[in-house]
XYZ file of C-alpha atoms in Angstrom:
683
model
C -20.599 -5.064 -11.165
C -21.019 -3.931 -7.842
C -24.692 -3.020 -8.489
C -25.631 -1.862 -5.070
C -24.138 -0.544 -1.904
C -26.736 0.214 1.364
C -26.031 2.883 4.728
C -28.350 2.542 8.123
C -27.411 4.205 11.040
C -24.202 3.262 12.180
C -25.900 2.102 15.450
C -29.601 1.188 14.597
C -32.300 1.635 17.556
C -32.911 -1.542 18.906
C -37.211 -1.535 17.474
C -35.485 -0.582 13.802
C -37.462 -1.988 11.230
C -36.311 -0.503 8.118
C -34.244 -4.026 6.726
C -31.845 -3.737 3.446
C -31.403 -7.319 1.196
C -29.019 -7.232 -1.590
C -27.738 -10.360 -3.818
C -24.967 -9.311 -5.601
C -24.257 -12.501 -7.587
C -28.107 -12.023 -9.745
C -28.456 -7.904 -9.374
C -31.139 -8.091 -7.004
C -31.986 -5.715 -3.901
C -34.409 -4.570 -1.772
C -36.041 -1.984 0.917
C -38.532 -2.897 2.877
C -40.042 -1.240 6.355
C -42.088 -2.232 8.243
C -45.651 -0.348 8.781
C -44.979 1.525 12.691
C -48.684 1.224 13.067
C -48.907 -2.699 12.979
C -48.420 -5.208 15.622
C -44.926 -6.142 15.649
C -42.916 -3.590 12.590
C -39.728 -5.630 13.022
C -41.293 -9.272 12.817
C -43.261 -7.455 9.043
C -40.160 -6.479 7.734
C -37.837 -9.952 8.655
C -40.641 -11.866 7.047
C -40.478 -10.381 4.060
C -36.545 -10.622 4.237
C -37.572 -14.630 4.607
C -39.254 -14.075 1.937
C -36.713 -12.934 -0.257
C -34.282 -15.900 0.993
C -36.203 -18.072 -0.146
C -36.252 -17.502 -3.488
C -33.142 -17.766 -3.818
C -31.878 -17.340 -7.531
C -35.338 -16.936 -8.804
C -34.836 -13.398 -7.982
C -33.116 -13.072 -11.223
C -36.390 -13.983 -13.712
C -39.306 -13.780 -11.088
C -41.912 -10.774 -12.393
C -40.616 -7.943 -9.560
C -44.308 -7.522 -8.920
C -45.328 -11.194 -7.740
C -42.335 -11.539 -5.812
C -43.863 -7.832 -3.951
C -47.602 -10.240 -3.912
C -45.804 -13.229 -2.152
C -44.228 -11.192 0.421
C -48.141 -9.792 0.323
C -49.192 -13.206 1.157
C -46.746 -14.355 3.499
C -48.007 -10.720 5.957
C -51.779 -11.840 5.320
C -51.231 -15.104 6.191
C -50.329 -14.522 9.408
C -52.748 -14.962 11.828
C -52.214 -14.077 15.668
C -51.616 -10.110 14.406
C -51.646 -7.730 12.064
C -48.575 -7.127 9.642
C -47.361 -4.488 7.120
C -44.518 -3.396 5.432
C -43.830 -1.025 2.399
C -40.796 -2.382 0.601
C -38.780 -1.477 -3.253
C -37.442 -3.955 -5.536
C -34.790 -3.741 -7.556
C -32.912 -5.598 -10.308
C -30.224 -4.955 -13.002
C -31.378 -5.592 -16.326
C -28.991 -5.181 -19.705
C -28.419 -0.999 -19.153
C -30.478 -0.357 -16.363
C -32.807 -1.023 -13.615
C -36.567 -2.504 -12.979
C -38.215 -1.328 -9.968
C -41.200 -1.806 -8.586
C -42.877 -0.520 -5.333
C -44.728 -0.490 -2.597
C -45.847 2.294 -0.136
C -43.674 5.312 1.125
C -40.674 5.271 0.034
C -38.596 7.582 -1.743
C -36.874 7.449 -5.405
C -34.159 10.514 -5.902
C -33.142 10.397 -9.570
C -29.867 11.472 -9.591
C -28.666 10.462 -13.395
C -27.084 14.180 -13.469
C -25.842 14.432 -9.837
C -25.783 17.931 -9.602
C -29.588 17.943 -10.124
C -30.559 15.176 -7.978
C -34.988 15.279 -7.993
C -37.191 13.018 -6.723
C -38.662 10.521 -9.087
C -41.299 9.394 -6.640
C -41.415 10.900 -3.539
C -42.170 9.650 -0.316
C -46.120 10.967 1.759
C -45.512 10.774 5.659
C -47.546 7.936 5.831
C -48.137 4.757 3.153
C -51.219 4.733 0.936
C -50.784 1.171 0.305
C -48.688 -1.303 1.897
C -47.867 -4.900 2.063
C -49.806 -7.014 4.334
C -53.151 -4.710 4.374
C -56.876 -6.011 3.223
C -56.945 -6.163 -0.620
C -54.553 -6.497 -3.312
C -51.514 -3.074 -2.782
C -50.601 -0.499 -5.487
C -47.763 -2.121 -7.251
C -46.119 1.306 -8.680
C -43.069 0.030 -11.399
C -41.038 1.928 -13.581
C -37.683 1.413 -15.263
C -34.061 3.305 -15.116
C -31.458 3.973 -17.129
C -28.047 2.989 -16.283
C -26.605 6.292 -15.849
C -22.864 7.277 -17.450
C -22.049 9.220 -14.086
C -24.903 9.685 -11.919
C -26.787 7.564 -9.899
C -30.272 6.422 -7.128
C -31.280 6.417 -4.242
C -33.989 4.527 -3.325
C -34.695 5.600 0.837
C -37.372 4.885 3.594
C -39.199 7.701 5.763
C -36.650 7.801 8.105
C -34.921 10.166 5.789
C -36.953 13.535 4.614
C -37.053 13.283 0.970
C -36.626 16.717 -0.081
C -32.716 17.203 2.255
C -32.466 14.356 0.768
C -31.958 15.348 -2.673
C -30.882 18.927 -1.899
C -27.779 16.733 -0.065
C -27.405 13.748 -2.727
C -26.886 17.012 -5.373
C -24.149 18.845 -3.069
C -22.475 15.376 -2.297
C -19.963 15.781 -4.984
C -17.548 13.244 -6.951
C -15.869 12.379 -3.755
C -17.984 9.662 -1.708
C -17.204 7.743 0.604
C -18.420 5.357 3.102
C -18.743 6.880 6.178
C -19.210 10.279 3.630
C -23.030 7.913 2.665
C -23.474 7.645 6.177
C -22.756 10.656 7.450
C -25.093 11.842 4.885
C -28.172 9.772 5.743
C -27.376 11.620 9.607
C -27.816 14.584 8.203
C -30.546 14.411 6.485
C -32.489 11.854 9.078
C -36.125 12.881 10.614
C -36.001 9.572 12.946
C -33.649 7.104 14.409
C -34.363 4.108 12.052
C -33.645 4.908 8.718
C -31.511 3.483 5.157
C -31.244 3.879 1.647
C -30.143 2.439 -0.921
C -27.202 3.764 -3.538
C -26.923 2.293 -7.143
C -25.340 1.546 -9.706
C -22.465 1.899 -6.832
C -19.231 0.798 -8.875
C -19.765 3.146 -10.713
C -19.584 6.196 -7.548
C -16.024 5.025 -7.052
C -14.101 5.505 -10.449
C -14.718 5.758 -14.579
C -14.062 2.545 -15.984
C -16.565 0.478 -17.942
C -18.204 -2.272 -17.163
C -17.240 -3.660 -21.582
C -13.852 -3.468 -21.100
C -11.796 -6.462 -21.707
C -8.817 -5.532 -19.568
C -8.081 -2.252 -17.669
C -5.977 -0.133 -19.992
C -3.808 2.343 -17.294
C -0.746 1.740 -15.814
C 0.904 4.014 -12.989
C -0.651 7.197 -11.660
C -2.981 8.211 -13.320
C -3.926 12.034 -13.086
C -5.381 14.295 -9.875
C -8.273 16.050 -11.605
C -12.157 14.026 -11.594
C -12.057 15.522 -15.108
C -9.258 14.552 -16.237
C -9.956 10.842 -15.296
C -13.087 11.153 -16.400
C -11.588 12.413 -19.642
C -8.973 9.301 -19.772
C -11.771 6.805 -19.221
C -13.803 8.187 -22.551
C -10.591 8.416 -24.916
C -9.810 4.604 -23.202
C -13.888 3.143 -24.119
C -13.652 5.256 -27.781
C -10.202 3.402 -28.425
C -11.946 0.007 -27.142
C -14.968 0.684 -29.403
C -12.337 1.145 -32.390
C -10.995 -2.264 -32.033
C -8.294 -0.144 -34.881
C -5.453 -0.655 -31.859
C -5.551 -3.820 -29.862
C -3.657 -3.884 -26.755
C -3.225 -0.346 -25.906
C -2.315 1.230 -22.838
C -2.239 4.578 -21.298
C 0.345 5.986 -18.937
C -0.730 8.385 -16.593
C 1.443 11.625 -15.273
C 4.755 11.528 -16.982
C 7.669 13.253 -16.811
C 9.147 14.254 -19.989
C 12.790 15.691 -19.474
C 13.383 13.713 -16.668
C 17.048 15.415 -16.530
C 15.034 18.862 -15.131
C 11.615 17.210 -15.343
C 10.672 20.392 -16.902
C 7.171 19.095 -18.456
C 4.618 16.430 -16.530
C 2.824 15.115 -19.327
C -0.788 14.443 -19.262
C -0.608 10.773 -20.186
C 1.379 8.627 -22.700
C -0.650 6.068 -25.373
C 1.517 3.105 -26.556
C -0.307 1.411 -28.910
C 1.165 -0.986 -31.814
C 2.072 1.929 -33.962
C 4.523 3.181 -31.012
C 4.096 6.066 -27.937
C 1.863 8.888 -28.438
C 2.297 12.226 -26.216
C -0.761 12.977 -24.074
C -1.628 16.537 -22.974
C -5.526 16.622 -22.217
C -7.968 19.909 -21.808
C -11.425 20.248 -20.314
C -12.048 23.854 -21.503
C -15.212 24.547 -22.762
C -16.814 27.205 -25.624
C -14.643 28.507 -28.568
C -10.679 27.999 -28.466
C -7.939 29.454 -30.556
C -4.590 27.863 -30.529
C -1.402 29.019 -33.088
C -0.596 25.929 -34.616
C 2.853 27.078 -35.881
C 3.975 29.946 -32.868
C 4.659 29.182 -29.379
C 1.504 32.397 -28.941
C -1.263 31.557 -26.634
C -4.231 29.652 -26.252
C -7.375 32.065 -26.252
C -10.038 30.401 -24.241
C -13.179 31.725 -22.519
C -11.176 33.480 -19.632
C -8.955 37.015 -20.693
C -5.471 36.351 -19.955
C -3.964 33.488 -22.915
C -2.928 30.199 -21.692
C -0.207 28.256 -22.781
C -0.052 26.648 -26.075
C -0.952 22.624 -25.778
C 0.873 21.933 -29.063
C 3.488 24.313 -29.253
C 4.167 22.373 -25.238
C 4.180 18.720 -26.715
C 6.341 20.178 -29.697
C 9.160 20.410 -27.648
C 8.576 17.747 -25.158
C 9.110 15.189 -28.032
C 12.074 15.807 -28.140
C 13.042 13.884 -24.782
C 10.849 10.867 -25.699
C 12.871 9.755 -28.585
C 15.332 7.995 -26.163
C 12.589 5.993 -24.024
C 13.051 2.014 -24.030
C 16.247 2.731 -25.978
C 16.304 -0.984 -27.403
C 12.716 -1.602 -29.021
C 13.193 -1.703 -32.566
C 10.814 0.947 -33.339
C 11.389 3.950 -36.092
C 11.906 7.470 -35.317
C 8.729 8.649 -36.140
C 6.901 5.815 -33.809
C 8.399 7.865 -30.875
C 7.566 11.314 -32.161
C 3.572 12.051 -32.212
C 1.381 13.792 -29.417
C -1.741 14.518 -29.602
C -3.942 17.978 -27.614
C -7.244 15.493 -26.676
C -10.520 17.972 -25.821
C -12.802 15.989 -22.990
C -15.449 18.691 -22.837
C -17.509 17.983 -25.702
C -18.917 21.861 -25.728
C -15.335 22.687 -26.739
C -15.198 24.760 -30.323
C -11.845 24.524 -30.738
C -9.495 26.338 -33.491
C -6.285 26.399 -35.196
C -4.293 29.897 -35.833
C -1.569 29.287 -38.867
C 0.730 31.718 -39.007
C -1.192 33.182 -42.193
C -3.736 33.558 -40.250
C -5.895 31.482 -41.812
C -8.463 29.453 -39.217
C -9.315 25.697 -39.754
C -11.927 24.047 -37.367
C -10.455 20.709 -35.024
C -9.614 18.013 -36.333
C -6.520 19.649 -36.727
C -2.744 18.718 -37.274
C 0.779 20.396 -37.020
C 3.670 18.337 -37.891
C 4.180 15.509 -35.093
C 1.119 16.535 -33.340
C -2.979 16.520 -33.592
C -5.440 17.981 -31.967
C -8.681 16.118 -31.864
C -12.000 15.446 -29.332
C -12.482 11.854 -27.055
C -15.568 10.431 -29.536
C -13.795 10.248 -32.714
C -9.874 10.295 -31.670
C -9.860 6.780 -32.702
C -10.283 7.030 -36.513
C -8.853 10.939 -36.678
C -5.951 9.556 -34.779
C -5.887 6.604 -37.959
C -5.763 9.293 -40.749
C -3.048 11.100 -38.644
C -0.938 7.992 -38.602
C -1.169 7.673 -42.785
C 1.482 10.172 -43.743
C 4.036 8.731 -40.665
C 3.334 5.011 -42.091
C 5.097 6.297 -45.839
C 8.417 6.838 -43.528
C 9.367 3.135 -42.812
C 12.346 1.130 -44.258
C 10.241 -0.911 -46.946
C 7.012 0.575 -46.331
C 6.659 -1.922 -43.440
C 5.985 -0.852 -40.575
C 7.170 -2.960 -37.236
C 4.211 -2.906 -35.226
C 4.048 -3.870 -31.961
C 2.151 -6.935 -30.123
C -0.171 -6.644 -27.013
C 2.831 -8.538 -25.314
C 5.128 -5.457 -25.941
C 2.981 -2.946 -25.562
C 2.497 -4.148 -21.724
C 5.869 -4.506 -21.242
C 6.707 -1.230 -22.763
C 4.192 0.747 -20.693
C 4.954 -1.679 -17.753
C 8.766 -0.490 -17.901
C 7.649 3.039 -18.373
C 5.486 3.117 -15.459
C 8.575 2.128 -13.570
C 11.178 3.766 -14.640
C 13.054 0.687 -15.528
C 14.203 1.976 -19.079
C 17.652 0.712 -17.897
C 17.692 -2.459 -15.917
C 18.093 -2.745 -12.795
C 20.764 -4.634 -10.303
C 18.209 -6.385 -9.783
C 14.901 -6.749 -11.450
C 12.821 -9.610 -8.927
C 14.011 -7.575 -5.701
C 11.690 -4.351 -4.178
C 12.748 -3.287 -0.619
C 10.201 -1.084 1.369
C 12.926 0.142 4.366
C 14.790 -2.459 5.723
C 12.570 -4.863 4.381
C 12.616 -6.354 0.652
C 9.994 -8.290 -0.782
C 9.493 -10.547 -3.917
C 7.905 -8.039 -7.083
C 6.041 -10.737 -8.069
C 2.786 -11.910 -5.813
C 2.376 -14.510 -4.147
C -0.783 -14.670 -3.822
C -3.619 -11.938 -6.164
C -7.402 -11.470 -4.500
C -8.263 -8.798 -6.775
C -8.462 -7.249 -3.897
C -4.701 -7.251 -2.730
C -1.683 -8.686 -3.643
C 0.215 -10.531 -1.263
C 4.321 -9.967 -1.096
C 6.969 -12.686 0.526
C 9.699 -10.633 1.871
C 12.091 -10.560 4.695
C 13.957 -8.034 7.386
C 17.342 -6.926 7.079
C 18.061 -9.476 9.879
C 16.410 -12.429 7.623
C 12.740 -12.317 9.496
C 9.631 -13.359 7.674
C 7.718 -10.765 6.753
C 4.480 -10.108 4.301
C 3.581 -6.667 1.830
C 0.280 -6.550 1.356
C -0.423 -4.143 -1.728
C -3.863 -2.373 -1.950
C -4.254 -0.676 -5.078
C -6.708 2.191 -6.294
C -8.651 2.425 -9.170
C -6.925 3.581 -11.534
C -9.961 5.869 -12.858
C -11.223 6.462 -9.059
C -13.559 9.200 -8.800
C -12.492 11.783 -5.764
C -9.125 12.734 -4.521
C -6.615 10.600 -4.579
C -4.797 11.961 -1.466
C -7.469 11.818 0.569
C -8.370 8.560 0.076
C -4.852 6.938 1.049
C -4.751 9.383 3.578
C -7.635 7.815 4.837
C -6.220 4.081 4.277
C -3.093 5.322 6.536
C -5.416 6.428 9.146
C -7.147 3.275 9.588
C -3.957 1.958 9.737
C -2.642 4.221 12.421
C -5.426 3.115 14.132
C -4.833 -0.879 13.900
C -0.803 0.092 15.162
C -1.833 1.825 18.532
C -4.073 -1.702 19.469
C -2.186 -3.241 22.436
C 0.544 -6.067 21.605
C -0.931 -8.794 21.955
C 0.361 -12.495 20.930
C -3.097 -13.406 19.580
C -2.622 -9.913 17.004
C -1.043 -10.396 13.539
C 1.929 -7.807 14.154
C 1.632 -4.407 12.103
C 4.910 -3.571 10.967
C 5.108 -0.676 9.246
C 2.558 1.079 6.129
C 2.517 3.737 3.578
C 1.731 4.794 -0.069
C 3.362 3.583 -3.094
C 2.430 4.960 -6.749
C -1.408 4.564 -6.611
C -1.637 2.387 -3.938
C -1.286 1.947 -0.569
C 0.733 -0.776 1.397
C 0.641 -2.460 4.664
C 3.671 -5.241 6.197
C 2.986 -7.343 8.773
C 4.402 -10.427 10.464
C 4.373 -13.636 8.542
C 2.551 -15.827 11.069
C 4.944 -19.699 9.393
C 2.125 -21.470 11.813
C -0.944 -23.883 10.722
C -4.165 -22.543 9.769
C -7.516 -23.570 11.473
C -7.380 -26.293 9.285
C -4.491 -27.808 9.028
C -4.563 -27.601 12.842
C -7.588 -29.250 12.719
C -6.326 -32.075 10.415
C -3.998 -32.938 13.100
C -6.747 -34.209 15.462
C -6.387 -31.922 18.238
C -7.762 -33.090 21.673
C -11.382 -31.648 22.790
C -9.787 -29.586 25.463
C -7.334 -27.866 23.063
C -9.842 -27.228 20.655
C -12.237 -25.313 23.782
C -9.074 -23.995 25.230
C -8.846 -22.321 21.547
C -12.576 -20.819 21.405
C -12.280 -19.250 24.867
C -9.018 -17.402 23.778
C -10.391 -16.642 20.905
C -13.427 -14.664 22.691
C -11.390 -12.997 24.744
C -9.600 -12.016 22.126
C -12.897 -10.519 20.607
C -13.105 -8.828 23.858
C -9.912 -7.219 24.028
C -11.112 -5.420 19.923
C -14.381 -4.750 20.981
C -13.187 -2.496 24.126
C -10.965 -0.801 21.204
C -14.244 -0.757 18.745
C -12.481 -2.647 16.455
C -14.393 -5.686 14.130
C -12.613 -7.838 12.226
C -15.399 -8.820 10.241
C -14.082 -11.580 7.949
C -13.027 -14.410 10.673
C -12.408 -17.873 9.230
C -10.524 -20.996 9.120
C -8.178 -19.238 6.774
C -7.327 -16.112 8.731
C -6.759 -17.506 12.554
C -3.884 -19.367 12.668
C -2.576 -21.679 16.082
C 0.728 -20.772 17.604
C 1.900 -22.515 20.506
C -1.731 -23.349 21.530
C -3.047 -20.207 21.051
C -4.692 -18.239 18.297
C -3.392 -15.527 16.117
C -5.840 -13.032 13.678
C -4.891 -12.610 10.897
C -6.186 -10.513 7.970
C -6.603 -8.113 10.499
C -4.823 -4.895 9.044
C -7.527 -2.546 7.693
C -10.276 -4.095 9.697
C -11.812 -0.297 10.129
C -12.079 0.223 6.947
C -14.605 2.063 6.295
C -13.447 5.532 5.213
C -12.231 4.711 1.806
C -14.526 3.182 -0.896
C -12.161 2.612 -3.487
C -10.139 -0.298 -3.515
C -10.821 -2.699 -6.765
C -13.480 -4.907 -5.353
C -16.252 -5.565 -2.479
C -14.464 -7.025 -0.425
C -17.234 -9.085 0.999
C -16.334 -11.167 -2.263
C -14.133 -12.808 -0.361
C -15.017 -14.241 2.565
C -16.005 -17.541 3.083
C -19.791 -17.618 3.592
C -19.872 -20.836 6.087
C -19.078 -18.386 8.877
C -20.197 -15.064 7.766
C -23.458 -13.297 8.971
C -26.317 -12.390 7.118
C -25.395 -8.319 7.294
C -21.895 -8.794 5.413
C -23.911 -9.883 2.320
C -27.079 -8.648 2.313
C -26.828 -5.069 3.993
C -26.081 -4.489 7.537
C -23.948 -2.525 9.894
C -21.212 -4.457 10.511
C -20.258 -4.462 14.073
C -18.722 -6.373 16.982
C -21.926 -9.288 16.585
C -20.334 -9.558 13.262
C -17.522 -11.444 14.732
C -19.155 -13.519 17.128
C -21.570 -15.402 14.616
C -17.994 -15.887 12.449
C -17.508 -17.173 16.313
C -20.155 -19.442 16.959
C -19.755 -20.810 12.997
C -16.610 -21.338 13.940
C -17.180 -23.409 17.521
C -19.067 -25.703 15.184
C -16.497 -26.450 13.682
C -14.041 -27.374 15.844
C -15.738 -29.333 17.998
C -19.054 -31.185 15.507
C -16.258 -31.491 12.556
C -18.545 -29.996 9.865
C -21.246 -27.236 9.525
C -24.881 -28.331 9.421
C -25.496 -25.080 6.462
C -23.933 -23.542 3.655
C -24.629 -20.128 4.338
C -26.676 -17.872 6.381
C -29.563 -18.325 3.608
C -29.491 -22.341 4.234
C -29.536 -21.484 8.046
C -32.186 -19.573 7.455
C -34.320 -22.082 6.761
C -33.025 -24.617 8.847
C -33.044 -22.670 12.158
C -36.842 -22.466 12.777
C -37.069 -26.460 12.223
C -38.070 -28.515 15.261
C -35.164 -29.883 17.180
C -32.605 -28.055 14.691
C -30.817 -26.517 17.553
C -30.554 -29.156 19.876
C -29.002 -32.159 17.158
C -25.921 -28.934 16.265
C -25.612 -28.942 20.560
C -25.246 -32.756 21.019
C -23.044 -32.980 17.591
C -20.884 -30.698 19.770
C -21.262 -33.087 22.600
C -22.569 -29.574 24.656
C -26.037 -30.685 26.572
C -28.786 -29.643 25.648
C -29.321 -26.509 27.254
C -26.884 -24.874 24.872
C -28.852 -25.438 21.803
C -30.439 -21.678 22.898
C -27.102 -19.909 23.437
C -25.950 -21.639 19.772
C -29.695 -20.290 18.490
C -28.459 -16.334 20.166
C -25.105 -16.677 18.919
C -25.791 -17.391 15.254
C -28.902 -15.159 15.280
C -30.094 -13.577 11.952
C -30.486 -10.034 13.758
C -27.320 -8.927 15.730
C -29.079 -7.802 18.498
C -29.600 -10.918 19.793
C -26.064 -12.015 19.509
C -23.545 -11.783 22.831
C -20.665 -9.638 22.943
C -17.660 -8.995 25.170
C -17.754 -9.995 28.281
C -20.868 -11.940 27.740
C -19.681 -13.656 24.459
C -16.413 -14.855 26.943
C -19.399 -16.126 29.152
C -20.707 -17.716 26.896
C -17.845 -19.988 25.957
C -15.968 -20.479 29.398
C -19.349 -22.487 29.491
C -18.490 -24.941 27.212
C -16.557 -28.414 28.220
């Protein structure tokens, strides 16, 4: 689970002393702010980060108070100046979070997002700080893992009361750009930062403990409907009565007329159950034996969901006709009330009123919490209709196949079930590669030119406006399509929506990647030429305000002696927070800057760091560090950079350039023409 997400200004001031540290693999995060009244606020914050980096995996087990004590002692050990910082540490433990703070950081409790409140209110000046005379005052607390809400830790660059109010108004939809804009609205200083946790639950309604994603196809369009589906799935998983179940969303029941769109179809071992979801509250009366309207708190009656389902069941008996199921196994339906505040009653023709759960022929009416047990009771009479008293149950594999066929509309065999056409391109349906972030499909144009399709699927139970999320993906692709045509860039051939996914079509660069090219032991002159060409390309991208974010030997190919940068089509993606996984997990950590993994704004200097690491790999053969954390330990040792320069066959004077290029501070790294000039000076 992605617990933490940090947000900082798009362009932090040069003297910014706010720092974020995140270890996703440890479920650990820290918010640090150098105290403005001390001698060197930036240095104080950086030294606190160094303590955390030196701990490595120990951040999982050491008491948070002990970690703060180590940070305090580190600042106190700096003898030539007074250094102080405030900090908050957060660690995921079981179904909640441990929190330990020192100083004036604000904590917003948005367990109920619409009623966000200040759990810890920041003061204008810290009453205690790391590095002060005497022991700092450490405040600890535990926070629950909220079902739908979240928590926010913020530095004093944000107005605490305005922050809590803005969080309450923020709504369900929250892209990265939205969150950063929220910070800009409530900031009182240009140096600010905040941490949101648990963040992944802000993106979708799925639960961490589910053994698989049960949803197939396009799900419901509104958050309350997707929340209801999540609660239904959660209840089914906990019951263990329906192994392998799947839920399809938004199914057209009468395909000839498209007159009724069901909220979903539940596929269970016993067969198909048509679903109608209702988010109503208060007293609800449903006529069970007529088509009269359902009465709610509203003045006018609403359409009767039981009657609608009974009519709809006439049309699904022909679904997946080759599957050997009894007729009753294709004639079941359920009205599911997802709001716990609903009080549902059924009205019989005699006038008798019964409280839910209700059964009327092939339709049951129930809430989500007791749905699995009530469904089992609902199925019992149907079982007696089976021939010989034995029911043909679907296996999990059959359930998955049926769900896939229904979602794809493939009840009738297609001429070529493996083919997938988009415009003038055809692709193999089976992915050549799946990362969890996207699926990669190989294909060809009508003229036989090799192409690739990357399929970015949104979470089936994502929060917020799905259409807006897909449109935002499209805007990013449009921006990149407007870049100048350059042989060093992978060409974007097309893009668009495909159900609950966005796709991009790219030229297939059929050339070796950098590692494969280096295996051929090319001359030094060719290696330097590739580096200079890549620096020129990054300067071109910098002029267009585009950051790649993931330059590694795998994303760099060599064609006709020139670099070609791939994996680039969604490089500026910051307006959508609904993709399957955090893309940072896919990066090669050896070539990625610290801000990619522990928080911070990603900019042109992020790509400069990657070029610096690639330069060492290309000219020295190997990198002398595994990741940014190991580099942080080694970079300060006497003679380290001189040794790196010598390994690259560069003069000792290049040591200072390499140190800047791989600096933990993005401001220190050269970008644009300065980067080109630096690399061009190597020989």
